[in-house]
mmCIF file of C-alpha atoms (C1' of nucleotides) in Angstrom:
data_model
loop_
_atom_site.group_PDB
_atom_site.id
_atom_site.type_symbol
_atom_site.label_atom_id
_atom_site.label_comp_id
_atom_site.label_asym_id
_atom_site.label_seq_id
_atom_site.Cartn_x
_atom_site.Cartn_y
_atom_site.Cartn_z
ATOM 1 C CA MET A 1 -22.449 -7.708 -9.086
ATOM 2 C CA LYS A 2 -18.843 -8.184 -9.792
ATOM 3 C CA HIS A 3 -16.953 -6.300 -7.165
ATOM 4 C CA GLU A 4 -19.309 -6.956 -4.337
ATOM 5 C CA ASP A 5 -17.136 -9.445 -2.551
ATOM 6 C CA VAL A 6 -14.260 -7.011 -2.455
ATOM 7 C CA PHE A 7 -15.861 -5.550 0.626
ATOM 8 C CA ASN A 8 -15.415 -8.825 2.393
ATOM 9 C CA PRO A 9 -12.225 -8.449 4.414
ATOM 10 C CA ASP A 10 -11.208 -11.945 3.410
ATOM 11 C CA CYS A 11 -11.669 -11.343 -0.301
ATOM 12 C CA GLN A 12 -8.646 -12.513 -2.156
ATOM 13 C CA VAL A 13 -8.709 -9.587 -4.492
ATOM 14 C CA ARG A 14 -7.377 -7.680 -1.522
ATOM 15 C CA LEU A 15 -4.236 -9.740 -1.748
ATOM 16 C CA VAL A 16 -3.564 -8.313 -5.158
ATOM 17 C CA LEU A 17 -4.384 -4.808 -4.007
ATOM 18 C CA ASP A 18 -1.944 -5.199 -1.162
ATOM 19 C CA ARG A 19 0.771 -6.395 -3.472
ATOM 20 C CA ILE A 20 0.210 -3.624 -5.984
ATOM 21 C CA GLY A 21 0.122 -1.237 -3.115
ATOM 22 C CA ASP A 22 3.359 -2.261 -1.577
ATOM 23 C CA LYS A 23 6.185 0.086 -2.071
ATOM 24 C CA TRP A 24 8.412 -1.869 -4.418
ATOM 25 C CA SER A 25 6.631 -4.622 -6.343
ATOM 26 C CA VAL A 26 5.311 -2.351 -9.041
ATOM 27 C CA LEU A 27 8.718 -0.833 -9.566
ATOM 28 C CA VAL A 28 10.252 -4.274 -9.871
ATOM 29 C CA VAL A 29 7.754 -5.193 -12.556
ATOM 30 C CA LEU A 30 8.573 -2.018 -14.454
ATOM 31 C CA ALA A 31 12.292 -2.562 -14.056
ATOM 32 C CA LEU A 32 11.962 -6.057 -15.511
ATOM 33 C CA ARG A 33 9.761 -4.912 -18.355
ATOM 34 C CA ASP A 34 12.470 -5.242 -20.993
ATOM 35 C CA GLY A 35 13.938 -8.536 -19.932
ATOM 36 C CA PRO A 36 15.905 -10.233 -17.170
ATOM 37 C CA ARG A 37 17.976 -8.192 -14.758
ATOM 38 C CA ARG A 38 20.492 -8.943 -12.063
ATOM 39 C CA PHE A 39 20.205 -8.105 -8.401
ATOM 40 C CA THR A 40 22.496 -5.122 -8.426
ATOM 41 C CA GLY A 41 20.992 -3.882 -11.648
ATOM 42 C CA LEU A 42 17.595 -3.794 -10.049
ATOM 43 C CA ARG A 43 18.993 -2.223 -6.948
ATOM 44 C CA THR A 44 20.567 0.677 -8.773
ATOM 45 C CA THR A 45 17.702 1.157 -11.189
ATOM 46 C CA ILE A 46 15.203 1.334 -8.381
ATOM 47 C CA GLY A 47 16.332 4.208 -6.251
ATOM 48 C CA GLY A 48 16.418 3.994 -2.505
ATOM 49 C CA VAL A 49 15.760 0.326 -1.903
ATOM 50 C CA THR A 50 17.938 -1.544 0.547
ATOM 51 C CA PRO A 51 19.149 -5.058 -0.253
ATOM 52 C CA LYS A 52 17.076 -6.586 2.508
ATOM 53 C CA VAL A 53 13.849 -5.095 1.312
ATOM 54 C CA LEU A 54 14.621 -5.828 -2.321
ATOM 55 C CA THR A 55 15.260 -9.453 -1.435
ATOM 56 C CA GLN A 56 12.010 -9.641 0.493
ATOM 57 C CA THR A 57 10.109 -8.189 -2.437
ATOM 58 C CA LEU A 58 11.707 -10.507 -4.969
ATOM 59 C CA ARG A 59 11.127 -13.576 -2.817
ATOM 60 C CA ALA A 60 7.493 -12.700 -2.322
ATOM 61 C CA MET A 61 6.985 -12.166 -6.018
ATOM 62 C CA GLU A 62 8.725 -15.417 -6.751
ATOM 63 C CA ARG A 63 6.385 -17.238 -4.371
ATOM 64 C CA ASP A 64 3.427 -15.728 -6.178
ATOM 65 C CA GLY A 65 4.723 -16.909 -9.523
ATOM 66 C CA LEU A 66 5.328 -13.404 -10.834
ATOM 67 C CA LEU A 67 9.007 -13.875 -11.561
ATOM 68 C CA THR A 68 11.713 -16.496 -11.686
ATOM 69 C CA ARG A 69 15.089 -16.496 -10.010
ATOM 70 C CA ARG A 70 17.946 -18.152 -11.838
ATOM 71 C CA VAL A 71 21.277 -18.739 -10.190
ATOM 72 C CA PHE A 72 24.377 -19.264 -12.324
ATOM 73 C CA ALA A 73 27.112 -21.332 -10.769
ATOM 74 C CA GLU A 74 29.853 -18.870 -11.495
ATOM 75 C CA VAL A 75 32.416 -16.803 -9.696
ATOM 76 C CA PRO A 76 31.502 -14.112 -9.012
ATOM 77 C CA PRO A 77 27.940 -15.292 -8.520
ATOM 78 C CA ARG A 78 25.268 -14.204 -10.931
ATOM 79 C CA VAL A 79 21.535 -14.246 -10.344
ATOM 80 C CA GLU A 80 18.980 -13.192 -12.876
ATOM 81 C CA TYR A 81 15.402 -12.259 -12.249
ATOM 82 C CA GLU A 82 12.852 -12.484 -15.029
ATOM 83 C CA LEU A 83 9.128 -11.977 -15.178
ATOM 84 C CA THR A 84 6.964 -14.985 -15.842
ATOM 85 C CA PRO A 85 4.041 -14.662 -18.262
ATOM 86 C CA LEU A 86 1.915 -14.034 -15.214
ATOM 87 C CA GLY A 87 4.215 -11.252 -14.096
ATOM 88 C CA LEU A 88 4.292 -9.791 -17.580
ATOM 89 C CA SER A 89 0.519 -9.707 -17.680
ATOM 90 C CA LEU A 90 0.633 -7.360 -14.717
ATOM 91 C CA HIS A 91 1.727 -4.623 -17.045
ATOM 92 C CA ALA A 92 -1.821 -4.122 -18.223
ATOM 93 C CA PRO A 93 -3.228 -2.970 -14.884
ATOM 94 C CA ILE A 94 -0.006 -1.205 -13.962
ATOM 95 C CA ASP A 95 -0.044 0.770 -17.169
ATOM 96 C CA ALA A 96 -3.641 1.677 -16.487
ATOM 97 C CA ILE A 97 -2.564 3.153 -13.174
ATOM 98 C CA THR A 98 0.504 4.981 -14.374
ATOM 99 C CA ASP A 99 -1.366 6.337 -17.359
ATOM 100 C CA TRP A 100 -4.094 7.602 -15.088
ATOM 101 C CA ALA A 101 -1.524 9.077 -12.752
ATOM 102 C CA GLU A 102 0.252 10.913 -15.514
ATOM 103 C CA ALA A 103 -3.001 12.176 -16.941
ATOM 104 C CA HIS A 104 -4.459 13.455 -13.700
ATOM 105 C CA LEU A 105 -1.537 14.312 -11.487
ATOM 106 C CA ASP A 106 -1.873 17.986 -12.214
ATOM 107 C CA GLU A 107 -5.473 17.903 -11.060
ATOM 108 C CA ILE A 108 -4.529 16.236 -7.799
ATOM 109 C CA VAL A 109 -1.742 18.674 -7.145
ATOM 110 C CA ALA A 110 -4.059 21.568 -7.957
ATOM 111 C CA ALA A 111 -6.708 20.229 -5.596
ATOM 112 C CA ARG A 112 -4.159 19.874 -2.837
ATOM 113 C CA GLU A 113 -2.888 23.385 -3.198
ATOM 114 C CA ALA A 114 -6.408 24.737 -3.276
ATOM 115 C CA THR A 115 -6.860 23.397 0.227
ATOM 116 C CA THR A 116 -3.706 25.028 1.466
ATOM 117 C CA MET B 1 10.723 6.377 -22.149
ATOM 118 C CA LYS B 2 7.491 6.813 -20.376
ATOM 119 C CA HIS B 3 7.877 5.198 -16.992
ATOM 120 C CA GLU B 4 11.499 6.065 -16.484
ATOM 121 C CA ASP B 5 10.924 8.740 -13.903
ATOM 122 C CA VAL B 6 8.890 6.395 -11.771
ATOM 123 C CA PHE B 7 12.158 5.114 -10.404
ATOM 124 C CA ASN B 8 12.890 8.520 -9.004
ATOM 125 C CA PRO B 9 11.870 8.346 -5.351
ATOM 126 C CA ASP B 10 10.333 11.798 -5.672
ATOM 127 C CA CYS B 11 8.287 10.897 -8.721
ATOM 128 C CA GLN B 12 4.755 11.999 -8.210
ATOM 129 C CA VAL B 13 3.343 8.901 -9.805
ATOM 130 C CA ARG B 14 4.368 7.255 -6.558
ATOM 131 C CA LEU B 15 1.808 9.360 -4.787
ATOM 132 C CA VAL B 16 -0.923 7.719 -6.792
ATOM 133 C CA LEU B 17 0.546 4.287 -6.233
ATOM 134 C CA ASP B 18 0.590 4.925 -2.522
ATOM 135 C CA ARG B 19 -3.011 6.049 -2.524
ATOM 136 C CA ILE B 20 -4.171 3.079 -4.561
ATOM 137 C CA GLY B 21 -2.162 0.918 -2.274
ATOM 138 C CA ASP B 22 -3.617 2.112 0.942
ATOM 139 C CA LYS B 23 -6.045 -0.142 2.598
ATOM 140 C CA TRP B 24 -9.311 1.728 2.145
ATOM 141 C CA SER B 25 -9.247 4.280 -0.677
ATOM 142 C CA VAL B 26 -9.994 1.776 -3.393
ATOM 143 C CA LEU B 27 -12.889 0.352 -1.431
ATOM 144 C CA VAL B 28 -14.305 3.809 -0.921
ATOM 145 C CA VAL B 29 -14.193 4.460 -4.639
ATOM 146 C CA LEU B 30 -16.006 1.196 -5.273
ATOM 147 C CA ALA B 31 -18.561 1.913 -2.571
ATOM 148 C CA LEU B 32 -19.329 5.279 -4.148
ATOM 149 C CA ARG B 33 -19.526 3.869 -7.613
ATOM 150 C CA ASP B 34 -23.312 4.111 -7.847
ATOM 151 C CA GLY B 35 -23.783 7.537 -6.361
ATOM 152 C CA PRO B 36 -23.469 9.512 -3.133
ATOM 153 C CA ARG B 37 -23.400 7.734 0.194
ATOM 154 C CA ARG B 38 -23.541 8.773 3.806
ATOM 155 C CA PHE B 39 -20.909 8.180 6.425
ATOM 156 C CA THR B 40 -22.603 5.301 8.168
ATOM 157 C CA GLY B 41 -23.583 3.778 4.857
ATOM 158 C CA LEU B 42 -19.972 3.648 3.808
ATOM 159 C CA ARG B 43 -18.968 2.356 7.183
ATOM 160 C CA THR B 44 -21.307 -0.600 7.069
ATOM 161 C CA THR B 45 -20.727 -1.371 3.409
ATOM 162 C CA ILE B 46 -16.990 -1.467 3.878
ATOM 163 C CA GLY B 47 -16.389 -4.145 6.435
ATOM 164 C CA GLY B 48 -13.995 -3.663 9.283
ATOM 165 C CA VAL B 49 -13.187 0.013 9.031
ATOM 166 C CA THR B 50 -13.266 2.140 12.156
ATOM 167 C CA PRO B 51 -14.762 5.640 12.067
ATOM 168 C CA LYS B 52 -11.412 7.247 12.674
ATOM 169 C CA VAL B 53 -9.711 5.538 9.786
ATOM 170 C CA LEU B 54 -12.671 6.071 7.498
ATOM 171 C CA THR B 55 -12.608 9.767 8.303
ATOM 172 C CA GLN B 56 -8.897 9.934 7.599
ATOM 173 C CA THR B 57 -9.374 8.232 4.276
ATOM 174 C CA LEU B 58 -12.270 10.430 3.248
ATOM 175 C CA ARG B 59 -10.458 13.615 4.238
ATOM 176 C CA ALA B 60 -7.392 12.629 2.291
ATOM 177 C CA MET B 61 -9.436 11.832 -0.772
ATOM 178 C CA GLU B 62 -11.280 15.102 -0.431
ATOM 179 C CA ARG B 63 -7.992 16.982 -0.322
ATOM 180 C CA ASP B 64 -6.940 15.261 -3.507
ATOM 181 C CA GLY B 65 -10.144 16.242 -5.248
ATOM 182 C CA LEU B 66 -11.395 12.687 -5.578
ATOM 183 C CA LEU B 67 -14.638 13.251 -3.738
ATOM 184 C CA THR B 68 -16.803 15.978 -2.257
ATOM 185 C CA ARG B 69 -18.221 16.222 1.220
ATOM 186 C CA ARG B 70 -21.591 17.876 1.576
ATOM 187 C CA VAL B 71 -23.038 18.714 4.964
ATOM 188 C CA PHE B 72 -26.764 19.235 5.320
ATOM 189 C CA ALA B 73 -27.846 21.542 8.115
ATOM 190 C CA GLU B 74 -30.363 19.139 9.559
ATOM 191 C CA VAL B 75 -31.114 17.345 12.751
ATOM 192 C CA PRO B 76 -29.942 14.682 12.886
ATOM 193 C CA PRO B 77 -26.940 15.724 10.825
ATOM 194 C CA ARG B 78 -26.472 14.313 7.375
ATOM 195 C CA VAL B 79 -23.267 14.227 5.367
ATOM 196 C CA GLU B 80 -23.004 12.895 1.878
ATOM 197 C CA TYR B 81 -19.885 11.859 0.060
ATOM 198 C CA GLU B 82 -19.791 11.774 -3.697
ATOM 199 C CA LEU B 83 -17.087 11.096 -6.217
ATOM 200 C CA THR B 84 -15.949 13.971 -8.371
ATOM 201 C CA PRO B 85 -15.365 13.366 -12.081
ATOM 202 C CA LEU B 86 -11.730 12.873 -11.145
ATOM 203 C CA GLY B 87 -12.668 10.253 -8.595
ATOM 204 C CA LEU B 88 -15.006 8.572 -11.030
ATOM 205 C CA SER B 89 -12.241 8.347 -13.595
ATOM 206 C CA LEU B 90 -10.333 6.214 -11.118
ATOM 207 C CA HIS B 91 -12.632 3.357 -11.929
ATOM 208 C CA ALA B 92 -10.725 2.674 -15.120
ATOM 209 C CA PRO B 93 -7.439 1.691 -13.464
ATOM 210 C CA ILE B 94 -9.199 0.107 -10.520
ATOM 211 C CA ASP B 95 -11.236 -2.093 -12.797
ATOM 212 C CA ALA B 96 -8.064 -3.050 -14.600
ATOM 213 C CA ILE B 97 -6.639 -4.267 -11.322
ATOM 214 C CA THR B 98 -9.682 -6.096 -10.060
ATOM 215 C CA ASP B 99 -10.201 -7.720 -13.439
ATOM 216 C CA TRP B 100 -6.618 -8.884 -13.451
ATOM 217 C CA ALA B 101 -6.974 -10.121 -9.899
ATOM 218 C CA GLU B 102 -10.070 -12.117 -10.668
ATOM 219 C CA ALA B 103 -8.532 -13.555 -13.793
ATOM 220 C CA HIS B 104 -5.243 -14.625 -12.234
ATOM 221 C CA LEU B 105 -5.954 -15.245 -8.589
ATOM 222 C CA ASP B 106 -6.052 -18.953 -9.101
ATOM 223 C CA GLU B 107 -2.591 -18.886 -10.652
ATOM 224 C CA ILE B 108 -1.192 -16.961 -7.713
ATOM 225 C CA VAL B 109 -2.768 -19.297 -5.212
ATOM 226 C CA ALA B 110 -1.479 -22.279 -7.139
ATOM 227 C CA ALA B 111 2.029 -20.828 -7.239
ATOM 228 C CA ARG B 112 1.934 -20.232 -3.516
ATOM 229 C CA GLU B 113 0.869 -23.722 -2.707
ATOM 230 C CA ALA B 114 3.476 -25.164 -5.006
ATOM 231 C CA THR B 115 6.119 -23.578 -2.792
ATOM 232 C CA THR B 116 4.623 -25.021 0.332
ATOM 233 C "C1'" DC C 1 28.224 -9.975 -6.592
ATOM 234 C "C1'" DT C 2 24.409 -11.440 -3.957
ATOM 235 C "C1'" DG C 3 22.725 -11.493 -0.490
ATOM 236 C "C1'" DT C 4 22.045 -12.264 5.527
ATOM 237 C "C1'" DA C 5 21.908 -10.644 10.189
ATOM 238 C "C1'" DT C 6 20.557 -7.258 13.581
ATOM 239 C "C1'" DC C 7 18.588 -3.558 15.361
ATOM 240 C "C1'" DC C 8 15.393 0.167 15.320
ATOM 241 C "C1'" DT C 9 11.903 3.571 14.219
ATOM 242 C "C1'" DC C 10 7.917 5.303 12.414
ATOM 243 C "C1'" DG C 11 3.366 5.615 11.301
ATOM 244 C "C1'" DC C 12 -0.461 3.123 9.840
ATOM 245 C "C1'" DT C 13 -4.112 0.770 11.803
ATOM 246 C "C1'" DG C 14 -7.207 -0.518 15.263
ATOM 247 C "C1'" DA C 15 -9.902 -0.549 19.967
ATOM 248 C "C1'" DT C 16 -12.450 2.010 22.849
ATOM 249 C "C1'" DA C 17 -14.796 5.767 24.601
ATOM 250 C "C1'" DC C 18 -16.801 10.101 24.232
ATOM 251 C "C1'" DT C 19 -19.204 14.617 21.973
ATOM 252 C "C1'" DG C 20 -22.087 18.134 19.136
ATOM 253 C "C1'" DC D 1 -25.776 10.603 12.877
ATOM 254 C "C1'" DA D 2 -21.212 11.851 12.212
ATOM 255 C "C1'" DG D 3 -17.644 12.154 13.808
ATOM 256 C "C1'" DT D 4 -13.262 13.368 17.572
ATOM 257 C "C1'" DA D 5 -10.017 11.954 21.361
ATOM 258 C "C1'" DT D 6 -6.875 8.975 23.231
ATOM 259 C "C1'" DC D 7 -4.093 5.076 23.716
ATOM 260 C "C1'" DA D 8 -1.685 1.102 22.062
ATOM 261 C "C1'" DG D 9 0.492 -2.540 18.988
ATOM 262 C "C1'" DC D 10 2.602 -4.289 15.356
ATOM 263 C "C1'" DG D 11 5.027 -4.949 11.488
ATOM 264 C "C1'" DA D 12 6.750 -3.016 7.090
ATOM 265 C "C1'" DG D 13 10.487 -0.624 5.982
ATOM 266 C "C1'" DG D 14 15.161 1.291 6.696
ATOM 267 C "C1'" DA D 15 20.333 1.715 8.495
ATOM 268 C "C1'" DT D 16 24.217 -0.616 9.051
ATOM 269 C "C1'" DA D 17 27.370 -4.242 9.155
ATOM 270 C "C1'" DC D 18 28.883 -8.519 7.689
ATOM 271 C "C1'" DA D 19 29.244 -13.216 5.004
ATOM 272 C "C1'" DG D 20 29.650 -16.875 1.156
#
DNA sequence: CTGTATCCTCGCTGATACTG
DNA sequence: CAGTATCAGCGAGGATACAG
């Protein structure tokens, strides 16, 4: 079977789950959907993220080959982040999740209130 | 635009992201893919989860209407967990993620090692 | 503008032991 | 068998201030 090994704690698919699950990566992918963005642009688009955490997220995604970081030697400094093809391909699973969420959120909320 | 509101910190789609992102929910869904399972069955199938955390996960998913908990008045006690239609429908986005992970894991690993 | 540098808290997660 | 109780650690995430 296909997903059998997922139950192995060392399965590498877990790495992807962890990344998708982290609080900001998905939002970064969505924010970069329509092309490159600058640091402050991302920061204001994505509500409530501090510069430290945004930097951490971007660096991690860069390490994983999901996006590129381009520095322009200008004053004031300019840095642009852009999804790689690999990062762009993440939209497929992400859309699957957000679509599901939008389709079924009312059911979840209803179930929660039923328990109240 | 469709995903605009996701950037709102209060957006409810985040709730789903958080649930998908947590360490065990996805594995529970996969473990229940082929029908109802008992507590200990889940515990042994999913490696490395303690009873406390498994209980927490199951209760949370029950509250959200993703699965049902059925107690049989027997000795010894028997409890079966089964996905609801809502929980079953989660397989679509989850498969999208695991498929993506399996397809692109090598690229991620390669990108990581390139940085080393 | 694009980050770093500190400090700190919160809660998720786990280990272990015990109960109906 | 199916959990609950209790304790503990750790690290992601955040607040704030500052630097190149």
